[in-house]
PDB file of C-alpha atoms in Angstrom:
ATOM      1  CA  MET N 568       4.735 163.081   7.552  1.00  0.00           C
ATOM      2  CA  LYS N 569       5.318 159.479   6.503  1.00  0.00           C
ATOM      3  CA  LYS N 570       8.672 157.962   7.464  1.00  0.00           C
ATOM      4  CA  VAL N 571      10.087 155.451   4.993  1.00  0.00           C
ATOM      5  CA  LEU N 572      13.212 153.341   5.488  1.00  0.00           C
ATOM      6  CA  LEU N 573      15.253 152.554   2.367  1.00  0.00           C
ATOM      7  CA  PRO N 574      18.001 149.982   3.059  1.00  0.00           C
ATOM      8  CA  THR N 575      20.722 150.053   0.411  1.00  0.00           C
ATOM      9  CA  ASP N 576      23.908 148.181  -0.382  1.00  0.00           C
ATOM     10  CA  PHE N 577      24.386 150.518  -3.380  1.00  0.00           C
ATOM     11  CA  SER N 578      23.467 147.740  -5.804  1.00  0.00           C
ATOM     12  CA  GLU N 579      21.294 148.465  -8.850  1.00  0.00           C
ATOM     13  CA  ASN N 580      18.581 146.378  -7.192  1.00  0.00           C
ATOM     14  CA  SER N 581      18.446 148.523  -4.054  1.00  0.00           C
ATOM     15  CA  ILE N 582      18.703 151.799  -5.967  1.00  0.00           C
ATOM     16  CA  ASN N 583      15.836 150.694  -8.225  1.00  0.00           C
ATOM     17  CA  ALA N 584      13.725 150.145  -5.080  1.00  0.00           C
ATOM     18  CA  ILE N 585      14.633 153.653  -3.870  1.00  0.00           C
ATOM     19  CA  ARG N 586      13.545 155.147  -7.192  1.00  0.00           C
ATOM     20  CA  TYR N 587      10.286 153.199  -6.987  1.00  0.00           C
ATOM     21  CA  ALA N 588       9.638 154.596  -3.483  1.00  0.00           C
ATOM     22  CA  LEU N 589      10.206 158.182  -4.640  1.00  0.00           C
ATOM     23  CA  GLU N 590       7.743 157.700  -7.490  1.00  0.00           C
ATOM     24  CA  PHE N 591       5.255 155.825  -5.317  1.00  0.00           C
ATOM     25  CA  PHE N 592       5.124 158.664  -2.761  1.00  0.00           C
ATOM     26  CA  LYS N 593       5.644 161.564  -5.167  1.00  0.00           C
ATOM     27  CA  TYR N 594       2.469 163.345  -3.971  1.00  0.00           C
ATOM     28  CA  GLU N 595       3.008 162.657  -0.266  1.00  0.00           C
ATOM     29  CA  ALA N 596       5.229 164.406   2.281  1.00  0.00           C
ATOM     30  CA  CYS N 597       7.858 161.845   3.280  1.00  0.00           C
ATOM     31  CA  GLU N 598      11.051 161.626   5.244  1.00  0.00           C
ATOM     32  CA  PHE N 599      13.274 158.975   3.656  1.00  0.00           C
ATOM     33  CA  TYR N 600      15.958 157.260   5.709  1.00  0.00           C
ATOM     34  CA  LEU N 601      18.667 155.750   3.516  1.00  0.00           C
ATOM     35  CA  LEU N 602      20.384 153.042   5.537  1.00  0.00           C
ATOM     36  CA  ASN N 603      23.590 151.170   4.777  1.00  0.00           C
ATOM     37  CA  VAL N 604      24.645 148.433   7.168  1.00  0.00           C
ATOM     38  CA  GLN N 605      28.348 147.677   7.232  1.00  0.00           C
ATOM     39  CA  LYS N 606      29.331 144.118   8.050  1.00  0.00           C
ATOM     40  CA  VAL N 607      32.839 143.217   9.111  1.00  0.00           C
ATOM     41  CA  SER N 608      34.342 140.628   6.774  1.00  0.00           C
ATOM     42  CA  SER N 609      35.698 137.417   8.244  1.00  0.00           C
ATOM     43  CA  PHE N 610      39.203 138.671   7.422  1.00  0.00           C
ATOM     44  CA  VAL N 611      38.747 141.815   9.489  1.00  0.00           C
ATOM     45  CA  SER N 612      36.947 139.859  12.220  1.00  0.00           C
ATOM     46  CA  ASP N 613      39.911 137.526  12.619  1.00  0.00           C
ATOM     47  CA  ASP N 614      42.229 140.503  12.874  1.00  0.00           C
ATOM     48  CA  LEU N 615      40.096 142.168  15.510  1.00  0.00           C
ATOM     49  CA  MET N 616      40.074 139.029  17.639  1.00  0.00           C
ATOM     50  CA  THR N 617      43.849 139.146  17.987  1.00  0.00           C
ATOM     51  CA  MET N 618      44.302 142.863  18.614  1.00  0.00           C
ATOM     52  CA  GLN N 619      42.561 145.967  19.851  1.00  0.00           C
ATOM     53  CA  PRO N 620      39.680 147.049  17.575  1.00  0.00           C
ATOM     54  CA  SER N 621      41.027 149.516  15.067  1.00  0.00           C
ATOM     55  CA  GLU N 622      39.257 152.863  15.018  1.00  0.00           C
ATOM     56  CA  THR N 623      40.962 153.531  11.697  1.00  0.00           C
ATOM     57  CA  ILE N 624      39.290 150.513  10.041  1.00  0.00           C
ATOM     58  CA  PHE N 625      35.916 151.355  11.588  1.00  0.00           C
ATOM     59  CA  ASN N 626      36.042 155.040  10.699  1.00  0.00           C
ATOM     60  CA  SER N 627      37.197 154.302   7.164  1.00  0.00           C
ATOM     61  CA  LEU N 628      34.302 151.922   6.485  1.00  0.00           C
ATOM     62  CA  ILE N 629      31.714 154.247   8.006  1.00  0.00           C
ATOM     63  CA  SER N 630      33.115 157.346   6.309  1.00  0.00           C
ATOM     64  CA  SER N 631      33.118 155.695   2.881  1.00  0.00           C
ATOM     65  CA  ALA N 632      29.508 154.490   3.290  1.00  0.00           C
ATOM     66  CA  LYS N 633      28.364 157.930   4.456  1.00  0.00           C
ATOM     67  CA  GLU N 634      29.936 159.577   1.429  1.00  0.00           C
ATOM     68  CA  ARG N 635      28.226 157.125  -0.939  1.00  0.00           C
ATOM     69  CA  ILE N 636      24.840 157.708   0.703  1.00  0.00           C
ATOM     70  CA  GLU N 637      25.258 161.483   0.515  1.00  0.00           C
ATOM     71  CA  ARG N 638      26.092 161.203  -3.205  1.00  0.00           C
ATOM     72  CA  LEU N 639      23.040 158.985  -3.684  1.00  0.00           C
ATOM     73  CA  ILE N 640      20.809 161.486  -1.861  1.00  0.00           C
ATOM     74  CA  LYS N 641      22.156 164.363  -3.956  1.00  0.00           C
ATOM     75  CA  ASP N 642      21.475 162.370  -7.120  1.00  0.00           C
ATOM     76  CA  MET N 643      17.873 161.677  -6.023  1.00  0.00           C
ATOM     77  CA  GLU N 644      17.311 165.337  -5.099  1.00  0.00           C
ATOM     78  CA  THR N 645      18.656 166.461  -8.476  1.00  0.00           C
ATOM     79  CA  THR N 646      16.730 163.862 -10.472  1.00  0.00           C
ATOM     80  CA  TYR N 647      13.343 164.245  -8.759  1.00  0.00           C
ATOM     81  CA  GLY N 648      13.472 167.713  -7.185  1.00  0.00           C
ATOM     82  CA  ASN N 649      10.449 166.908  -5.013  1.00  0.00           C
ATOM     83  CA  THR N 650      10.021 169.513  -2.268  1.00  0.00           C
ATOM     84  CA  LEU N 651       7.711 167.106  -0.392  1.00  0.00           C
ATOM     85  CA  HIS N 652      10.640 164.770   0.202  1.00  0.00           C
ATOM     86  CA  THR N 653      13.477 165.065   2.702  1.00  0.00           C
ATOM     87  CA  PHE N 654      16.347 162.621   3.195  1.00  0.00           C
ATOM     88  CA  LYS N 655      18.444 161.406   6.082  1.00  0.00           C
ATOM     89  CA  SER N 656      21.528 159.207   5.811  1.00  0.00           C
ATOM     90  CA  LYS N 657      22.145 156.374   8.251  1.00  0.00           C
ATOM     91  CA  VAL N 658      25.147 154.047   8.474  1.00  0.00           C
ATOM     92  CA  ASP N 659      25.313 151.243  11.011  1.00  0.00           C
ATOM     93  CA  PHE N 660      28.004 148.711  11.876  1.00  0.00           C
ATOM     94  CA  ASP N 661      25.778 145.876  13.036  1.00  0.00           C
ATOM     95  CA  ASN N 662      23.758 142.782  12.220  1.00  0.00           C
ATOM     96  CA  PHE N 663      21.477 143.700   9.298  1.00  0.00           C
ATOM     97  CA  ILE N 664      18.162 142.852  11.000  1.00  0.00           C
ATOM     98  CA  ASP N 665      19.181 144.375  14.337  1.00  0.00           C
ATOM     99  CA  ALA N 666      20.176 147.588  12.582  1.00  0.00           C
ATOM    100  CA  ILE N 667      16.829 147.818  10.789  1.00  0.00           C
ATOM    101  CA  ASN N 668      14.779 147.027  13.901  1.00  0.00           C
ATOM    102  CA  GLN N 669      16.699 149.659  15.832  1.00  0.00           C
ATOM    103  CA  ILE N 670      16.051 152.462  13.351  1.00  0.00           C
ATOM    104  CA  VAL N 671      12.399 151.366  12.937  1.00  0.00           C
ATOM    105  CA  SER N 672      11.959 151.697  16.705  1.00  0.00           C
ATOM    106  CA  ILE N 673      13.922 154.922  17.255  1.00  0.00           C
ATOM    107  CA  GLU N 674      12.610 156.836  14.227  1.00  0.00           C
ATOM    108  CA  HIS N 675       9.059 155.372  14.260  1.00  0.00           C
ATOM    109  CA  ILE N 676       9.335 154.145  10.676  1.00  0.00           C
ATOM    110  CA  ASP N 677       6.011 153.565   8.881  1.00  0.00           C
ATOM    111  CA  LEU N 678       7.251 151.450   5.962  1.00  0.00           C
ATOM    112  CA  ILE N 679      10.370 149.678   4.691  1.00  0.00           C
ATOM    113  CA  VAL N 680      10.911 149.643   0.913  1.00  0.00           C
ATOM    114  CA  MET N 681      13.552 147.328  -0.505  1.00  0.00           C
ATOM    115  CA  GLY N 682      14.324 145.222  -3.554  1.00  0.00           C
ATOM    116  CA  THR N 683      14.186 141.475  -3.995  1.00  0.00           C
ATOM    117  CA  ARG N 684      16.157 139.563  -6.608  1.00  0.00           C
ATOM    118  CA  GLY N 685      13.561 136.833  -7.073  1.00  0.00           C
ATOM    119  CA  ASP N 686      15.955 133.932  -6.562  1.00  0.00           C
ATOM    120  CA  SER N 687      14.061 130.777  -5.567  1.00  0.00           C
ATOM    121  CA  LYS N 688      16.992 128.374  -5.299  1.00  0.00           C
ATOM    122  CA  ILE N 689      16.916 126.045  -2.308  1.00  0.00           C
ATOM    123  CA  ASP N 690      19.825 127.729  -0.539  1.00  0.00           C
ATOM    124  CA  LYS N 691      17.914 131.012  -0.695  1.00  0.00           C
ATOM    125  CA  ARG N 692      14.809 129.371   0.762  1.00  0.00           C
ATOM    126  CA  ILE N 693      16.768 127.918   3.686  1.00  0.00           C
ATOM    127  CA  PHE N 694      18.922 130.881   4.627  1.00  0.00           C
ATOM    128  CA  GLY N 695      16.750 133.659   3.268  1.00  0.00           C
ATOM    129  CA  SER N 696      17.599 136.787   1.339  1.00  0.00           C
ATOM    130  CA  ASN N 697      17.765 140.073   3.204  1.00  0.00           C
ATOM    131  CA  THR N 698      14.246 140.897   2.031  1.00  0.00           C
ATOM    132  CA  ILE N 699      12.806 137.644   3.378  1.00  0.00           C
ATOM    133  CA  ARG N 700      14.644 138.079   6.679  1.00  0.00           C
ATOM    134  CA  VAL N 701      13.221 141.581   7.030  1.00  0.00           C
ATOM    135  CA  ILE N 702       9.707 140.309   6.288  1.00  0.00           C
ATOM    136  CA  GLN N 703      10.116 137.533   8.842  1.00  0.00           C
ATOM    137  CA  ARG N 704      11.794 139.424  11.654  1.00  0.00           C
ATOM    138  CA  CYS N 705      11.142 143.168  11.453  1.00  0.00           C
ATOM    139  CA  ASP N 706       8.198 144.861  13.149  1.00  0.00           C
ATOM    140  CA  CYS N 707       7.174 147.084  10.252  1.00  0.00           C
ATOM    141  CA  PRO N 708       5.275 146.726   6.967  1.00  0.00           C
ATOM    142  CA  VAL N 709       7.548 145.951   4.018  1.00  0.00           C
ATOM    143  CA  LEU N 710       7.118 146.896   0.366  1.00  0.00           C
ATOM    144  CA  ALA N 711       9.284 144.533  -1.716  1.00  0.00           C
ATOM    145  CA  ILE N 712      10.137 145.603  -5.270  1.00  0.00           C
ATOM    146  CA  PRO N 713      11.063 142.922  -7.856  1.00  0.00           C
ATOM    147  CA  GLN N 714      14.402 143.281  -9.592  1.00  0.00           C
ATOM    148  CA  ASP N 715      14.288 145.715 -12.553  1.00  0.00           C
ATOM    149  CA  TYR N 716      10.618 146.560 -11.873  1.00  0.00           C
ATOM    150  CA  LYS N 717       9.860 150.116 -13.008  1.00  0.00           C
ATOM    151  CA  TYR N 718       7.188 152.219 -11.350  1.00  0.00           C
ATOM    152  CA  SER N 719       3.823 152.464 -13.069  1.00  0.00           C
ATOM    153  CA  GLU N 720       0.648 154.008 -11.712  1.00  0.00           C
ATOM    154  CA  ILE N 721      -1.212 151.700  -9.329  1.00  0.00           C
ATOM    155  CA  LYS N 722      -4.928 151.115  -9.854  1.00  0.00           C
ATOM    156  CA  ASP N 723      -5.638 147.582  -8.658  1.00  0.00           C
ATOM    157  CA  ILE N 724      -4.367 145.699  -5.600  1.00  0.00           C
ATOM    158  CA  ALA N 725      -4.835 141.991  -4.940  1.00  0.00           C
ATOM    159  CA  PHE N 726      -5.269 140.851  -1.335  1.00  0.00           C
ATOM    160  CA  PRO N 727      -5.389 137.042  -0.927  1.00  0.00           C
ATOM    161  CA  SER N 728      -7.162 135.525   2.082  1.00  0.00           C
ATOM    162  CA  ASN N 729      -8.276 132.047   3.069  1.00  0.00           C
ATOM    163  CA  TYR N 730     -10.603 133.685   5.658  1.00  0.00           C
ATOM    164  CA  TYR N 731      -9.143 131.485   8.407  1.00  0.00           C
ATOM    165  CA  THR N 732      -7.305 134.474   9.859  1.00  0.00           C
ATOM    166  CA  GLU N 733      -9.048 136.597  12.487  1.00  0.00           C
ATOM    167  CA  TYR N 734      -7.811 139.975  11.324  1.00  0.00           C
ATOM    168  CA  ASN N 735      -6.775 142.865  13.515  1.00  0.00           C
ATOM    169  CA  SER N 736      -7.895 146.153  11.982  1.00  0.00           C
ATOM    170  CA  GLU N 737      -4.595 147.779  12.991  1.00  0.00           C
ATOM    171  CA  ASP N 738      -2.645 145.208  10.976  1.00  0.00           C
ATOM    172  CA  ILE N 739      -4.272 146.085   7.655  1.00  0.00           C
ATOM    173  CA  LEU N 740      -4.253 149.871   8.147  1.00  0.00           C
ATOM    174  CA  PRO N 741      -1.316 150.359   5.719  1.00  0.00           C
ATOM    175  CA  LEU N 742      -3.429 148.830   2.946  1.00  0.00           C
ATOM    176  CA  VAL N 743      -6.609 150.661   3.973  1.00  0.00           C
ATOM    177  CA  HIS N 744      -4.908 154.066   4.180  1.00  0.00           C
ATOM    178  CA  MET N 745      -3.137 153.517   0.873  1.00  0.00           C
ATOM    179  CA  ALA N 746      -6.302 152.491  -0.976  1.00  0.00           C
ATOM    180  CA  GLU N 747      -8.394 155.295   0.551  1.00  0.00           C
ATOM    181  CA  LYS N 748      -5.826 158.004  -0.144  1.00  0.00           C
ATOM    182  CA  TYR N 749      -5.170 157.076  -3.778  1.00  0.00           C
ATOM    183  CA  ASP N 750      -8.525 155.520  -4.688  1.00  0.00           C
ATOM    184  CA  TYR N 751      -7.110 152.078  -5.429  1.00  0.00           C
ATOM    185  CA  THR N 752      -9.392 149.102  -6.061  1.00  0.00           C
ATOM    186  CA  VAL N 753      -8.787 146.095  -3.787  1.00  0.00           C
ATOM    187  CA  HIS N 754      -9.509 142.576  -5.061  1.00  0.00           C
ATOM    188  CA  VAL N 755      -9.914 140.235  -2.082  1.00  0.00           C
ATOM    189  CA  ILE N 756      -8.965 136.825  -3.507  1.00  0.00           C
ATOM    190  CA  HIS N 757     -10.044 133.516  -2.027  1.00  0.00           C
ATOM    191  CA  VAL N 758      -8.727 130.288  -3.541  1.00  0.00           C
ATOM    192  CA  LYS N 759     -11.398 127.703  -2.746  1.00  0.00           C
ATOM    193  CA  ASP N 760     -10.512 124.700  -0.616  1.00  0.00           C
ATOM    194  CA  ALA N 761     -14.136 123.648  -0.088  1.00  0.00           C
ATOM    195  CA  GLU N 762     -17.510 124.188  -1.759  1.00  0.00           C
ATOM    196  CA  HIS N 763     -18.792 126.559   0.929  1.00  0.00           C
ATOM    197  CA  LEU N 764     -17.254 128.867   3.540  1.00  0.00           C
ATOM    198  CA  THR N 765     -17.600 127.912   7.186  1.00  0.00           C
ATOM    199  CA  GLU N 766     -19.316 130.263   9.613  1.00  0.00           C
ATOM    200  CA  TYR N 767     -15.881 131.235  10.953  1.00  0.00           C
ATOM    201  CA  GLN N 768     -14.709 132.120   7.437  1.00  0.00           C
ATOM    202  CA  GLU N 769     -17.909 134.056   6.736  1.00  0.00           C
ATOM    203  CA  ASN N 770     -17.340 136.156   9.863  1.00  0.00           C
ATOM    204  CA  ASN N 771     -13.768 136.997   8.858  1.00  0.00           C
ATOM    205  CA  ARG N 772     -14.889 137.830   5.334  1.00  0.00           C
ATOM    206  CA  ALA N 773     -17.553 140.158   6.777  1.00  0.00           C
ATOM    207  CA  PHE N 774     -14.902 141.819   8.939  1.00  0.00           C
ATOM    208  CA  LEU N 775     -12.783 142.541   5.863  1.00  0.00           C
ATOM    209  CA  ASP N 776     -15.848 143.902   4.093  1.00  0.00           C
ATOM    210  CA  ALA N 777     -16.366 146.320   6.990  1.00  0.00           C
ATOM    211  CA  CYS N 778     -12.685 147.374   7.012  1.00  0.00           C
ATOM    212  CA  PHE N 779     -12.884 148.168   3.292  1.00  0.00           C
ATOM    213  CA  THR N 780     -16.174 150.113   3.548  1.00  0.00           C
ATOM    214  CA  ASN N 781     -14.667 153.306   2.133  1.00  0.00           C
ATOM    215  CA  ILE N 782     -12.674 151.480  -0.548  1.00  0.00           C
ATOM    216  CA  ASN N 783     -13.746 150.241  -3.950  1.00  0.00           C
ATOM    217  CA  HIS N 784     -13.360 146.482  -3.383  1.00  0.00           C
ATOM    218  CA  SER N 785     -14.629 143.126  -4.545  1.00  0.00           C
ATOM    219  CA  PHE N 786     -14.483 139.525  -3.330  1.00  0.00           C
ATOM    220  CA  VAL N 787     -13.143 137.099  -5.898  1.00  0.00           C
ATOM    221  CA  GLU N 788     -13.581 133.319  -5.648  1.00  0.00           C
ATOM    222  CA  LEU N 789     -11.020 131.291  -7.585  1.00  0.00           C
ATOM    223  CA  ASN N 790     -11.199 127.557  -8.214  1.00  0.00           C
ATOM    224  CA  GLU N 791      -9.042 125.312  -6.084  1.00  0.00           C
ATOM    225  CA  GLY N 792      -5.509 124.953  -7.355  1.00  0.00           C
ATOM    226  CA  HIS N 793      -1.855 125.606  -6.589  1.00  0.00           C
ATOM    227  CA  LEU N 794      -1.932 128.779  -4.487  1.00  0.00           C
ATOM    228  CA  PHE N 795       1.000 130.573  -6.112  1.00  0.00           C
ATOM    229  CA  HIS N 796       0.110 129.738  -9.702  1.00  0.00           C
ATOM    230  CA  THR N 797      -3.599 130.499  -9.228  1.00  0.00           C
ATOM    231  CA  ILE N 798      -2.964 133.938  -7.747  1.00  0.00           C
ATOM    232  CA  ASP N 799      -0.109 134.647 -10.151  1.00  0.00           C
ATOM    233  CA  ASP N 800      -2.436 133.922 -13.095  1.00  0.00           C
ATOM    234  CA  TYR N 801      -5.077 136.239 -11.627  1.00  0.00           C
ATOM    235  CA  ILE N 802      -2.503 139.013 -11.178  1.00  0.00           C
ATOM    236  CA  THR N 803      -1.477 138.710 -14.833  1.00  0.00           C
ATOM    237  CA  ASN N 804      -4.959 138.337 -16.312  1.00  0.00           C
ATOM    238  CA  SER N 805      -6.510 141.128 -14.205  1.00  0.00           C
ATOM    239  CA  SER N 806      -3.622 143.610 -14.629  1.00  0.00           C
ATOM    240  CA  ILE N 807      -2.963 143.782 -10.889  1.00  0.00           C
ATOM    241  CA  ASP N 808      -0.349 146.407  -9.985  1.00  0.00           C
ATOM    242  CA  LEU N 809       0.470 145.378  -6.419  1.00  0.00           C
ATOM    243  CA  LEU N 810      -0.044 142.334  -4.188  1.00  0.00           C
ATOM    244  CA  ALA N 811      -0.760 142.839  -0.470  1.00  0.00           C
ATOM    245  CA  MET N 812      -0.427 139.960   1.987  1.00  0.00           C
ATOM    246  CA  MET N 813      -0.434 139.284   5.715  1.00  0.00           C
ATOM    247  CA  SER N 814       2.518 137.533   7.320  1.00  0.00           C
ATOM    248  CA  ARG N 815       3.099 135.986  10.703  1.00  0.00           C
ATOM    249  CA  LYS N 816       6.458 136.021  12.486  1.00  0.00           C
ATOM    250  CA  HIS N 817       8.044 132.586  12.233  1.00  0.00           C
ATOM    251  CA  SER N 818      10.130 130.659  14.714  1.00  0.00           C
ATOM    252  CA  PHE N 819      13.731 129.770  13.851  1.00  0.00           C
ATOM    253  CA  LEU N 820      12.774 126.209  12.918  1.00  0.00           C
ATOM    254  CA  GLU N 821       9.971 127.438  10.667  1.00  0.00           C
ATOM    255  CA  ARG N 822      12.318 129.839   8.939  1.00  0.00           C
ATOM    256  CA  LEU N 823      14.843 127.047   8.446  1.00  0.00           C
ATOM    257  CA  PHE N 824      12.643 124.274   7.112  1.00  0.00           C
ATOM    258  CA  VAL N 825       9.346 125.727   5.906  1.00  0.00           C
ATOM    259  CA  THR N 826       8.675 127.920   2.899  1.00  0.00           C
ATOM    260  CA  HIS N 827       5.569 129.994   3.685  1.00  0.00           C
ATOM    261  CA  ALA N 828       3.304 131.547   1.064  1.00  0.00           C
ATOM    262  CA  VAL N 829       4.631 135.068   1.642  1.00  0.00           C
ATOM    263  CA  GLU N 830       8.239 133.958   1.090  1.00  0.00           C
ATOM    264  CA  ARG N 831       7.254 132.086  -2.064  1.00  0.00           C
ATOM    265  CA  PHE N 832       5.587 135.184  -3.487  1.00  0.00           C
ATOM    266  CA  ALA N 833       8.460 137.460  -2.457  1.00  0.00           C
ATOM    267  CA  PHE N 834      10.957 135.292  -4.342  1.00  0.00           C
ATOM    268  CA  ASN N 835       8.912 134.882  -7.520  1.00  0.00           C
ATOM    269  CA  LEU N 836       6.506 137.784  -7.872  1.00  0.00           C
ATOM    270  CA  LYS N 837       6.543 140.057 -10.909  1.00  0.00           C
ATOM    271  CA  VAL N 838       4.756 142.990  -9.200  1.00  0.00           C
ATOM    272  CA  PRO N 839       5.549 144.794  -5.920  1.00  0.00           C
ATOM    273  CA  LEU N 840       4.534 143.028  -2.718  1.00  0.00           C
ATOM    274  CA  LEU N 841       3.240 144.798   0.405  1.00  0.00           C
ATOM    275  CA  VAL N 842       3.626 142.599   3.490  1.00  0.00           C
ATOM    276  CA  MET N 843       1.838 143.494   6.733  1.00  0.00           C
ATOM    277  CA  GLU N 844       2.241 141.673  10.024  1.00  0.00           C
ATOM    278  CA  ASN N 845      -0.709 139.565  11.133  1.00  0.00           C
ATOM    279  CA  THR N 846      -1.125 139.599  14.921  1.00  0.00           C
ATOM    280  CA  GLY N 847      -4.610 138.106  14.964  1.00  0.00           C
ATOM    281  CA  ASP N 848      -5.567 134.514  15.737  1.00  0.00           C
ATOM    282  CA  PHE N 849      -5.322 131.814  13.113  1.00  0.00           C
ATOM    283  CA  TYR N 850      -7.876 129.038  12.970  1.00  0.00           C
ATOM    284  CA  LEU N 851      -6.472 125.631  12.096  1.00  0.00           C
ATOM    285  CA  LYS N 852      -8.720 123.644   9.777  1.00  0.00           C
TER     286      LYS N 852
END
């Protein structure tokens, strides 16, 4: 049974992502973990620094969140009535990322599904939305759902690669299993940065070809251009339903000052984004 983590702050954005997940896995046995992470406000924090922690405050916050999750679960059970799906409620009083990493580890979560608002303002790029922070710092594949995006049947997936990454077959298993199970077509997209591939690139391309042996897939060469706009145009013109990308964990300084391709897509994409961790070697040009 697949285990899926659904973080929620009870916003329309997070609930939309939950609904997408239930539709996405409607034919698959899943255990959904609805997680709300309570964060102490600065007002309460100041109070707690000058007195004994109040069990009343803590219990009140946790109890209220638990009740809201239970109501949300009941609503989902009533609306979808899918006997393949079971739900568990989780409330934590912790740092958001720490709480997610803890439940991923303890419950052996296979996938995190959450919404992204698509805000690309500079303050968001520096400090990161919750979705970007999860992508950067959590050890689990993430499926990010754009704000207001409604589920539609998936047929085609785009998978960009510059072929400079030495892939680990374990890293791309979420994509392989998904495409095999539901007979999706995978478009491996390469945006040219030179006239010909190097031998190193050819080897990595061949490795991907072998990984996708049992999947209907093609290799697409696009003319050199701005990475985001080139791939975004292909997604629109080819009616792509989902974008899958690899991501590497970034250091604090990288997260602070550098906007990586995955973050750029997560902020601006119009279709869902599946992000898988890349643990393989990366060849610098």
